[in-house]
PDB file of C-alpha atoms in Angstrom:
ATOM      1  CA  MET A   1      56.588-104.760  34.166  1.00  0.00           C
ATOM      2  CA  THR A   2      53.395-106.206  35.659  1.00  0.00           C
ATOM      3  CA  ASP A   3      53.470-109.719  37.103  1.00  0.00           C
ATOM      4  CA  PRO A   4      51.554-111.213  34.136  1.00  0.00           C
ATOM      5  CA  GLY A   5      53.923-109.431  31.784  1.00  0.00           C
ATOM      6  CA  ALA A   6      56.937-110.670  33.711  1.00  0.00           C
ATOM      7  CA  ARG A   7      55.661-114.246  33.584  1.00  0.00           C
ATOM      8  CA  ARG A   8      55.030-114.008  29.863  1.00  0.00           C
ATOM      9  CA  ALA A   9      58.584-112.771  29.366  1.00  0.00           C
ATOM     10  CA  ALA A  10      59.999-115.475  31.637  1.00  0.00           C
ATOM     11  CA  ALA A  11      58.087-118.195  29.802  1.00  0.00           C
ATOM     12  CA  GLU A  12      59.492-116.988  26.491  1.00  0.00           C
ATOM     13  CA  ARG A  13      63.053-116.713  27.810  1.00  0.00           C
ATOM     14  CA  ALA A  14      62.892-120.188  29.307  1.00  0.00           C
ATOM     15  CA  ALA A  15      61.420-121.728  26.152  1.00  0.00           C
ATOM     16  CA  ARG A  16      64.061-120.052  24.015  1.00  0.00           C
ATOM     17  CA  ALA A  17      66.836-121.250  26.326  1.00  0.00           C
ATOM     18  CA  GLY A  18      65.593-124.824  26.157  1.00  0.00           C
ATOM     19  CA  GLY A  19      65.026-124.541  22.439  1.00  0.00           C
ATOM     20  CA  GLU A  20      68.575-123.353  21.854  1.00  0.00           C
ATOM     21  CA  VAL A  21      69.948-126.433  23.603  1.00  0.00           C
ATOM     22  CA  ALA A  22      67.654-128.757  21.672  1.00  0.00           C
ATOM     23  CA  ALA A  23      68.541-127.033  18.393  1.00  0.00           C
ATOM     24  CA  SER A  24      72.266-127.345  19.083  1.00  0.00           C
ATOM     25  CA  LEU A  25      71.882-131.130  19.309  1.00  0.00           C
ATOM     26  CA  PHE A  26      69.300-131.503  16.545  1.00  0.00           C
ATOM     27  CA  ARG A  27      70.310-133.989  13.846  1.00  0.00           C
ATOM     28  CA  GLY A  28      73.405-134.835  15.848  1.00  0.00           C
ATOM     29  CA  ASP A  29      74.654-138.226  16.949  1.00  0.00           C
ATOM     30  CA  LEU A  30      72.338-138.812  19.929  1.00  0.00           C
ATOM     31  CA  ALA A  31      71.725-142.099  21.683  1.00  0.00           C
ATOM     32  CA  VAL A  32      67.983-142.715  21.519  1.00  0.00           C
ATOM     33  CA  GLU A  33      66.036-144.575  24.194  1.00  0.00           C
ATOM     34  CA  THR A  34      62.336-145.304  24.578  1.00  0.00           C
ATOM     35  CA  LYS A  35      60.049-144.788  27.568  1.00  0.00           C
ATOM     36  CA  ASP A  36      56.443-145.975  27.615  1.00  0.00           C
ATOM     37  CA  ASN A  37      56.287-147.481  24.124  1.00  0.00           C
ATOM     38  CA  GLU A  38      58.380-148.194  21.050  1.00  0.00           C
ATOM     39  CA  THR A  39      57.938-144.685  19.625  1.00  0.00           C
ATOM     40  CA  ASP A  40      58.100-142.706  22.886  1.00  0.00           C
ATOM     41  CA  TYR A  41      61.620-141.456  22.326  1.00  0.00           C
ATOM     42  CA  VAL A  42      63.963-139.665  24.705  1.00  0.00           C
ATOM     43  CA  THR A  43      67.539-138.450  24.299  1.00  0.00           C
ATOM     44  CA  ARG A  44      69.959-136.456  26.398  1.00  0.00           C
ATOM     45  CA  ALA A  45      68.683-133.410  24.500  1.00  0.00           C
ATOM     46  CA  ASP A  46      65.399-133.675  26.411  1.00  0.00           C
ATOM     47  CA  GLY A  47      67.100-133.558  29.795  1.00  0.00           C
ATOM     48  CA  GLU A  48      69.561-130.831  28.886  1.00  0.00           C
ATOM     49  CA  ALA A  49      66.886-128.656  27.269  1.00  0.00           C
ATOM     50  CA  GLN A  50      64.680-128.997  30.331  1.00  0.00           C
ATOM     51  CA  GLU A  51      67.579-128.066  32.610  1.00  0.00           C
ATOM     52  CA  ALA A  52      68.236-124.930  30.554  1.00  0.00           C
ATOM     53  CA  ALA A  53      64.592-123.864  30.682  1.00  0.00           C
ATOM     54  CA  VAL A  54      64.262-124.532  34.399  1.00  0.00           C
ATOM     55  CA  GLU A  55      67.463-122.616  35.132  1.00  0.00           C
ATOM     56  CA  VAL A  56      65.930-119.492  33.586  1.00  0.00           C
ATOM     57  CA  LEU A  57      62.783-119.880  35.676  1.00  0.00           C
ATOM     58  CA  ARG A  58      64.740-120.477  38.868  1.00  0.00           C
ATOM     59  CA  GLU A  59      66.599-117.173  38.448  1.00  0.00           C
ATOM     60  CA  ARG A  60      63.417-115.161  39.003  1.00  0.00           C
ATOM     61  CA  TYR A  61      61.042-117.633  40.641  1.00  0.00           C
ATOM     62  CA  PRO A  62      63.246-119.904  42.777  1.00  0.00           C
ATOM     63  CA  ASP A  63      60.499-121.111  45.103  1.00  0.00           C
ATOM     64  CA  GLU A  64      57.822-121.981  42.563  1.00  0.00           C
ATOM     65  CA  PRO A  65      57.357-125.648  41.586  1.00  0.00           C
ATOM     66  CA  VAL A  66      58.160-126.814  38.075  1.00  0.00           C
ATOM     67  CA  VAL A  67      56.168-129.557  36.407  1.00  0.00           C
ATOM     68  CA  GLY A  68      58.200-131.249  33.685  1.00  0.00           C
ATOM     69  CA  GLU A  69      58.352-134.317  31.506  1.00  0.00           C
ATOM     70  CA  GLU A  70      61.935-135.323  32.179  1.00  0.00           C
ATOM     71  CA  ALA A  71      64.069-136.364  35.141  1.00  0.00           C
ATOM     72  CA  ASP A  72      62.795-135.821  38.674  1.00  0.00           C
ATOM     73  CA  ALA A  73      60.572-132.835  37.944  1.00  0.00           C
ATOM     74  CA  ARG A  74      57.119-132.803  39.481  1.00  0.00           C
ATOM     75  CA  LYS A  75      54.528-134.588  37.293  1.00  0.00           C
ATOM     76  CA  THR A  76      51.279-133.026  38.517  1.00  0.00           C
ATOM     77  CA  VAL A  77      50.053-129.432  38.445  1.00  0.00           C
ATOM     78  CA  PRO A  78      49.316-127.917  41.886  1.00  0.00           C
ATOM     79  CA  GLU A  79      45.650-127.068  42.330  1.00  0.00           C
ATOM     80  CA  THR A  80      46.498-123.870  44.175  1.00  0.00           C
ATOM     81  CA  GLY A  81      49.286-121.334  43.914  1.00  0.00           C
ATOM     82  CA  ARG A  82      51.702-120.578  41.117  1.00  0.00           C
ATOM     83  CA  ALA A  83      53.779-123.060  39.144  1.00  0.00           C
ATOM     84  CA  TRP A  84      55.496-123.643  35.820  1.00  0.00           C
ATOM     85  CA  VAL A  85      55.057-126.411  33.270  1.00  0.00           C
ATOM     86  CA  VAL A  86      57.891-127.335  30.909  1.00  0.00           C
ATOM     87  CA  ASP A  87      58.134-129.640  27.900  1.00  0.00           C
ATOM     88  CA  PRO A  88      61.711-129.546  26.589  1.00  0.00           C
ATOM     89  CA  ILE A  89      60.962-131.245  23.263  1.00  0.00           C
ATOM     90  CA  ASP A  90      57.364-131.807  22.248  1.00  0.00           C
ATOM     91  CA  GLY A  91      57.408-133.847  19.074  1.00  0.00           C
ATOM     92  CA  SER A  92      60.271-136.134  20.093  1.00  0.00           C
ATOM     93  CA  HIS A  93      59.462-138.633  17.344  1.00  0.00           C
ATOM     94  CA  ASN A  94      59.972-135.903  14.752  1.00  0.00           C
ATOM     95  CA  TYR A  95      63.069-134.638  16.551  1.00  0.00           C
ATOM     96  CA  VAL A  96      64.956-137.939  16.631  1.00  0.00           C
ATOM     97  CA  ARG A  97      64.153-138.617  12.974  1.00  0.00           C
ATOM     98  CA  GLY A  98      65.331-135.212  11.831  1.00  0.00           C
ATOM     99  CA  GLY A  99      61.889-133.701  11.305  1.00  0.00           C
ATOM    100  CA  ARG A 100      61.506-129.994  11.944  1.00  0.00           C
ATOM    101  CA  VAL A 101      58.109-130.061  13.678  1.00  0.00           C
ATOM    102  CA  TRP A 102      58.933-129.923  17.386  1.00  0.00           C
ATOM    103  CA  GLY A 103      58.958-127.284  20.047  1.00  0.00           C
ATOM    104  CA  THR A 104      60.076-126.298  23.517  1.00  0.00           C
ATOM    105  CA  CYS A 105      57.116-125.211  25.607  1.00  0.00           C
ATOM    106  CA  VAL A 106      56.767-123.343  28.911  1.00  0.00           C
ATOM    107  CA  ALA A 107      53.571-122.285  30.674  1.00  0.00           C
ATOM    108  CA  ALA A 108      52.961-120.294  33.845  1.00  0.00           C
ATOM    109  CA  VAL A 109      49.927-121.426  35.826  1.00  0.00           C
ATOM    110  CA  ARG A 110      47.986-120.008  38.755  1.00  0.00           C
ATOM    111  CA  ASP A 111      45.562-122.243  40.670  1.00  0.00           C
ATOM    112  CA  GLY A 112      45.810-124.752  37.837  1.00  0.00           C
ATOM    113  CA  GLU A 113      44.972-122.287  35.061  1.00  0.00           C
ATOM    114  CA  PRO A 114      47.500-120.975  32.507  1.00  0.00           C
ATOM    115  CA  VAL A 115      48.308-117.269  32.632  1.00  0.00           C
ATOM    116  CA  ALA A 116      51.224-117.168  30.173  1.00  0.00           C
ATOM    117  CA  ALA A 117      52.761-119.522  27.639  1.00  0.00           C
ATOM    118  CA  ALA A 118      55.475-119.854  25.027  1.00  0.00           C
ATOM    119  CA  THR A 119      56.041-122.491  22.368  1.00  0.00           C
ATOM    120  CA  VAL A 120      59.336-122.018  20.577  1.00  0.00           C
ATOM    121  CA  CYS A 121      59.992-124.049  17.413  1.00  0.00           C
ATOM    122  CA  PRO A 122      63.651-123.423  16.466  1.00  0.00           C
ATOM    123  CA  ALA A 123      63.727-125.653  13.398  1.00  0.00           C
ATOM    124  CA  LEU A 124      60.657-123.892  12.002  1.00  0.00           C
ATOM    125  CA  GLY A 125      61.776-120.394  12.955  1.00  0.00           C
ATOM    126  CA  ASP A 126      58.587-119.726  14.924  1.00  0.00           C
ATOM    127  CA  ALA A 127      57.949-118.590  18.494  1.00  0.00           C
ATOM    128  CA  TYR A 128      54.371-118.391  19.785  1.00  0.00           C
ATOM    129  CA  VAL A 129      53.838-116.386  22.980  1.00  0.00           C
ATOM    130  CA  ALA A 130      50.816-115.229  24.959  1.00  0.00           C
ATOM    131  CA  GLY A 131      50.120-113.641  28.321  1.00  0.00           C
ATOM    132  CA  GLU A 132      47.006-111.625  29.139  1.00  0.00           C
ATOM    133  CA  GLY A 133      46.911-110.170  25.638  1.00  0.00           C
ATOM    134  CA  PRO A 134      46.613-111.770  22.208  1.00  0.00           C
ATOM    135  CA  THR A 135      48.806-114.591  20.989  1.00  0.00           C
ATOM    136  CA  GLU A 136      51.806-113.525  18.944  1.00  0.00           C
ATOM    137  CA  ARG A 137      53.995-115.424  16.512  1.00  0.00           C
ATOM    138  CA  ASN A 138      57.418-113.882  16.060  1.00  0.00           C
ATOM    139  CA  GLY A 139      56.136-110.632  17.529  1.00  0.00           C
ATOM    140  CA  GLU A 140      53.041-110.320  15.333  1.00  0.00           C
ATOM    141  CA  VAL A 141      49.497-110.922  16.566  1.00  0.00           C
ATOM    142  CA  VAL A 142      47.851-114.076  15.225  1.00  0.00           C
ATOM    143  CA  ALA A 143      44.295-115.344  15.472  1.00  0.00           C
ATOM    144  CA  VAL A 144      42.352-118.513  14.873  1.00  0.00           C
ATOM    145  CA  SER A 145      40.817-119.028  11.451  1.00  0.00           C
ATOM    146  CA  ASP A 146      37.353-117.770  10.580  1.00  0.00           C
ATOM    147  CA  ARG A 147      36.350-120.878   8.645  1.00  0.00           C
ATOM    148  CA  ALA A 148      32.827-122.008   9.514  1.00  0.00           C
ATOM    149  CA  ASP A 149      32.250-124.652   6.828  1.00  0.00           C
ATOM    150  CA  PRO A 150      33.728-127.978   8.006  1.00  0.00           C
ATOM    151  CA  ALA A 151      34.292-128.983   4.384  1.00  0.00           C
ATOM    152  CA  THR A 152      36.957-126.268   4.115  1.00  0.00           C
ATOM    153  CA  CYS A 153      38.704-127.126   7.407  1.00  0.00           C
ATOM    154  CA  SER A 154      41.891-129.017   8.238  1.00  0.00           C
ATOM    155  CA  VAL A 155      41.856-130.861  11.560  1.00  0.00           C
ATOM    156  CA  ALA A 156      44.509-132.787  13.488  1.00  0.00           C
ATOM    157  CA  PRO A 157      43.799-135.950  15.459  1.00  0.00           C
ATOM    158  CA  THR A 158      46.494-135.516  18.061  1.00  0.00           C
ATOM    159  CA  VAL A 159      48.277-137.098  21.039  1.00  0.00           C
ATOM    160  CA  TRP A 160      49.260-140.755  20.629  1.00  0.00           C
ATOM    161  CA  TRP A 161      47.078-143.826  20.830  1.00  0.00           C
ATOM    162  CA  PRO A 162      49.287-146.695  22.106  1.00  0.00           C
ATOM    163  CA  SER A 163      49.517-150.082  20.414  1.00  0.00           C
ATOM    164  CA  ASP A 164      46.624-151.516  22.414  1.00  0.00           C
ATOM    165  CA  ARG A 165      44.342-148.635  21.357  1.00  0.00           C
ATOM    166  CA  ARG A 166      45.045-148.481  17.632  1.00  0.00           C
ATOM    167  CA  ASP A 167      41.378-148.958  16.849  1.00  0.00           C
ATOM    168  CA  GLU A 168      40.776-145.556  18.447  1.00  0.00           C
ATOM    169  CA  PHE A 169      43.499-144.033  16.266  1.00  0.00           C
ATOM    170  CA  ALA A 170      41.694-145.392  13.219  1.00  0.00           C
ATOM    171  CA  ARG A 171      38.341-144.072  14.446  1.00  0.00           C
ATOM    172  CA  ALA A 172      39.886-140.668  15.118  1.00  0.00           C
ATOM    173  CA  ALA A 173      41.106-140.475  11.533  1.00  0.00           C
ATOM    174  CA  GLU A 174      37.727-141.600  10.228  1.00  0.00           C
ATOM    175  CA  ALA A 175      35.896-139.086  12.412  1.00  0.00           C
ATOM    176  CA  VAL A 176      38.004-136.287  10.955  1.00  0.00           C
ATOM    177  CA  VAL A 177      37.926-137.246   7.280  1.00  0.00           C
ATOM    178  CA  THR A 178      34.158-137.844   7.273  1.00  0.00           C
ATOM    179  CA  ARG A 179      33.421-134.429   8.804  1.00  0.00           C
ATOM    180  CA  PHE A 180      36.158-132.111   7.567  1.00  0.00           C
ATOM    181  CA  GLY A 181      37.930-131.216   4.377  1.00  0.00           C
ATOM    182  CA  ASP A 182      41.328-132.610   5.328  1.00  0.00           C
ATOM    183  CA  LEU A 183      43.383-134.270   8.044  1.00  0.00           C
ATOM    184  CA  ARG A 184      46.769-133.078   9.268  1.00  0.00           C
ATOM    185  CA  ARG A 185      48.938-134.682  11.916  1.00  0.00           C
ATOM    186  CA  PRO A 186      51.992-132.573  12.813  1.00  0.00           C
ATOM    187  CA  GLY A 187      53.300-135.150  15.296  1.00  0.00           C
ATOM    188  CA  SER A 188      53.499-132.629  18.135  1.00  0.00           C
ATOM    189  CA  VAL A 189      50.495-131.761  20.287  1.00  0.00           C
ATOM    190  CA  GLN A 190      51.893-128.364  21.201  1.00  0.00           C
ATOM    191  CA  VAL A 191      52.742-127.438  17.622  1.00  0.00           C
ATOM    192  CA  ALA A 192      49.280-128.540  16.512  1.00  0.00           C
ATOM    193  CA  LEU A 193      47.719-126.282  19.149  1.00  0.00           C
ATOM    194  CA  ALA A 194      49.976-123.394  18.134  1.00  0.00           C
ATOM    195  CA  GLN A 195      48.864-123.909  14.543  1.00  0.00           C
ATOM    196  CA  VAL A 196      45.226-123.753  15.621  1.00  0.00           C
ATOM    197  CA  ALA A 197      46.031-120.485  17.393  1.00  0.00           C
ATOM    198  CA  ALA A 198      47.613-119.109  14.224  1.00  0.00           C
ATOM    199  CA  GLY A 199      44.863-120.265  11.889  1.00  0.00           C
ATOM    200  CA  ARG A 200      46.988-122.868  10.129  1.00  0.00           C
ATOM    201  CA  LEU A 201      44.745-125.613  11.486  1.00  0.00           C
ATOM    202  CA  ASP A 202      41.077-125.212  12.303  1.00  0.00           C
ATOM    203  CA  ALA A 203      40.934-127.750  15.138  1.00  0.00           C
ATOM    204  CA  ALA A 204      42.893-130.402  17.013  1.00  0.00           C
ATOM    205  CA  ILE A 205      41.180-133.254  18.846  1.00  0.00           C
ATOM    206  CA  THR A 206      41.813-136.238  21.078  1.00  0.00           C
ATOM    207  CA  ASN A 207      39.749-138.435  23.366  1.00  0.00           C
ATOM    208  CA  VAL A 208      42.592-139.386  25.717  1.00  0.00           C
ATOM    209  CA  ALA A 209      43.924-137.688  28.827  1.00  0.00           C
ATOM    210  CA  VAL A 210      46.789-135.376  27.905  1.00  0.00           C
ATOM    211  CA  ASN A 211      49.890-134.739  29.996  1.00  0.00           C
ATOM    212  CA  PRO A 212      50.077-131.152  31.290  1.00  0.00           C
ATOM    213  CA  TRP A 213      53.429-130.528  29.618  1.00  0.00           C
ATOM    214  CA  ASP A 214      51.924-131.587  26.280  1.00  0.00           C
ATOM    215  CA  SER A 215      48.926-129.305  26.434  1.00  0.00           C
ATOM    216  CA  ILE A 216      48.732-126.366  28.852  1.00  0.00           C
ATOM    217  CA  ALA A 217      50.878-123.933  26.868  1.00  0.00           C
ATOM    218  CA  GLY A 218      49.065-124.685  23.623  1.00  0.00           C
ATOM    219  CA  ALA A 219      45.625-124.428  25.190  1.00  0.00           C
ATOM    220  CA  HIS A 220      46.485-120.948  26.430  1.00  0.00           C
ATOM    221  CA  LEU A 221      47.749-119.913  22.985  1.00  0.00           C
ATOM    222  CA  VAL A 222      44.489-121.039  21.368  1.00  0.00           C
ATOM    223  CA  ARG A 223      42.312-119.215  23.887  1.00  0.00           C
ATOM    224  CA  ARG A 224      44.262-115.968  23.671  1.00  0.00           C
ATOM    225  CA  ALA A 225      44.015-116.197  19.857  1.00  0.00           C
ATOM    226  CA  GLY A 226      40.228-116.258  20.063  1.00  0.00           C
ATOM    227  CA  GLY A 227      39.682-120.016  19.965  1.00  0.00           C
ATOM    228  CA  ARG A 228      37.887-122.452  22.227  1.00  0.00           C
ATOM    229  CA  VAL A 229      39.307-125.385  24.209  1.00  0.00           C
ATOM    230  CA  THR A 230      37.052-127.918  25.937  1.00  0.00           C
ATOM    231  CA  ASP A 231      36.985-131.440  27.272  1.00  0.00           C
ATOM    232  CA  LEU A 232      34.832-134.206  25.792  1.00  0.00           C
ATOM    233  CA  ALA A 233      31.786-132.946  27.666  1.00  0.00           C
ATOM    234  CA  GLY A 234      32.132-129.526  26.057  1.00  0.00           C
ATOM    235  CA  ASP A 235      33.179-127.935  29.349  1.00  0.00           C
ATOM    236  CA  ARG A 236      36.144-125.611  29.708  1.00  0.00           C
ATOM    237  CA  TRP A 237      39.291-127.719  29.408  1.00  0.00           C
ATOM    238  CA  ARG A 238      41.611-128.133  32.395  1.00  0.00           C
ATOM    239  CA  HIS A 239      44.909-129.919  32.749  1.00  0.00           C
ATOM    240  CA  ASP A 240      43.249-132.905  34.466  1.00  0.00           C
ATOM    241  CA  ALA A 241      40.486-133.369  31.873  1.00  0.00           C
ATOM    242  CA  THR A 242      39.911-136.415  29.708  1.00  0.00           C
ATOM    243  CA  GLY A 243      40.113-135.454  26.074  1.00  0.00           C
ATOM    244  CA  LEU A 244      40.985-132.142  24.489  1.00  0.00           C
ATOM    245  CA  VAL A 245      39.149-130.330  21.724  1.00  0.00           C
ATOM    246  CA  ALA A 246      40.704-127.075  20.515  1.00  0.00           C
ATOM    247  CA  SER A 247      39.196-125.143  17.643  1.00  0.00           C
ATOM    248  CA  ASN A 248      38.588-121.783  16.049  1.00  0.00           C
ATOM    249  CA  GLY A 249      35.205-121.782  17.797  1.00  0.00           C
ATOM    250  CA  ALA A 250      33.165-121.668  14.603  1.00  0.00           C
ATOM    251  CA  VAL A 251      33.499-125.426  14.008  1.00  0.00           C
ATOM    252  CA  HIS A 252      33.819-126.460  17.635  1.00  0.00           C
ATOM    253  CA  ASP A 253      30.586-128.447  17.726  1.00  0.00           C
ATOM    254  CA  ASP A 254      31.772-130.486  14.733  1.00  0.00           C
ATOM    255  CA  ALA A 255      35.212-131.002  16.287  1.00  0.00           C
ATOM    256  CA  LEU A 256      33.618-132.042  19.575  1.00  0.00           C
ATOM    257  CA  ALA A 257      31.346-134.519  17.783  1.00  0.00           C
ATOM    258  CA  ALA A 258      34.380-136.015  16.048  1.00  0.00           C
ATOM    259  CA  ALA A 259      36.257-136.376  19.330  1.00  0.00           C
ATOM    260  CA  THR A 260      33.365-137.998  21.175  1.00  0.00           C
ATOM    261  CA  GLU A 261      32.833-140.425  18.303  1.00  0.00           C
ATOM    262  CA  ILE A 262      36.313-141.891  18.845  1.00  0.00           C
TER     263      ILE A 262
END
């Protein structure tokens, strides 16, 4: 197996391992704590799922750094060299309330750019994976939608605007509903990006900086599915960018205009 192929396989194995742990505790009796705000939930499932994913990565790549949301994992992506990025449960708000829209996500990066990614959604029965080739869902190739008329498109304003930025949340919703046919908000950045990759959503937008564990895997899935991912300036998106606009490409200018209006 080539190195890109091996990293794609490792990302999927790690995401599945973490997802299995999270699924085993899903809808169980978990003590729930909050981190940065009143809806930024964390449970022991987050830590245990991350440990399971990292253990898989360490078996084959013991010397490569892991960027992760929980515990003492590194929080920034190295600008050079190879690394891994792990989000044990993206969509924690859904998870702790028994909602099915959440995923375990793993990305392999080289010099800050993703080269492989997996987003596994156990409660939905979906696993999205991409390496150098096209994005697959459950082993079948998927692609972004071909919708070019914004009036027919569904778009997600994504990430979370904290309590002191609720006016931006409102403007994000307005920017979407005045330009596009409908608004969807899955409650998980990574699942929203996976849905863009699979053509279930036509775009996902935000004007805020996005954590690498919330975004890198999904951005790679969208690109490998034929979509476009940029920052607010319309330049190629990177993990340290402000804002994220992911789309099928055909309506990217409209999605970008909506994001910059926020």
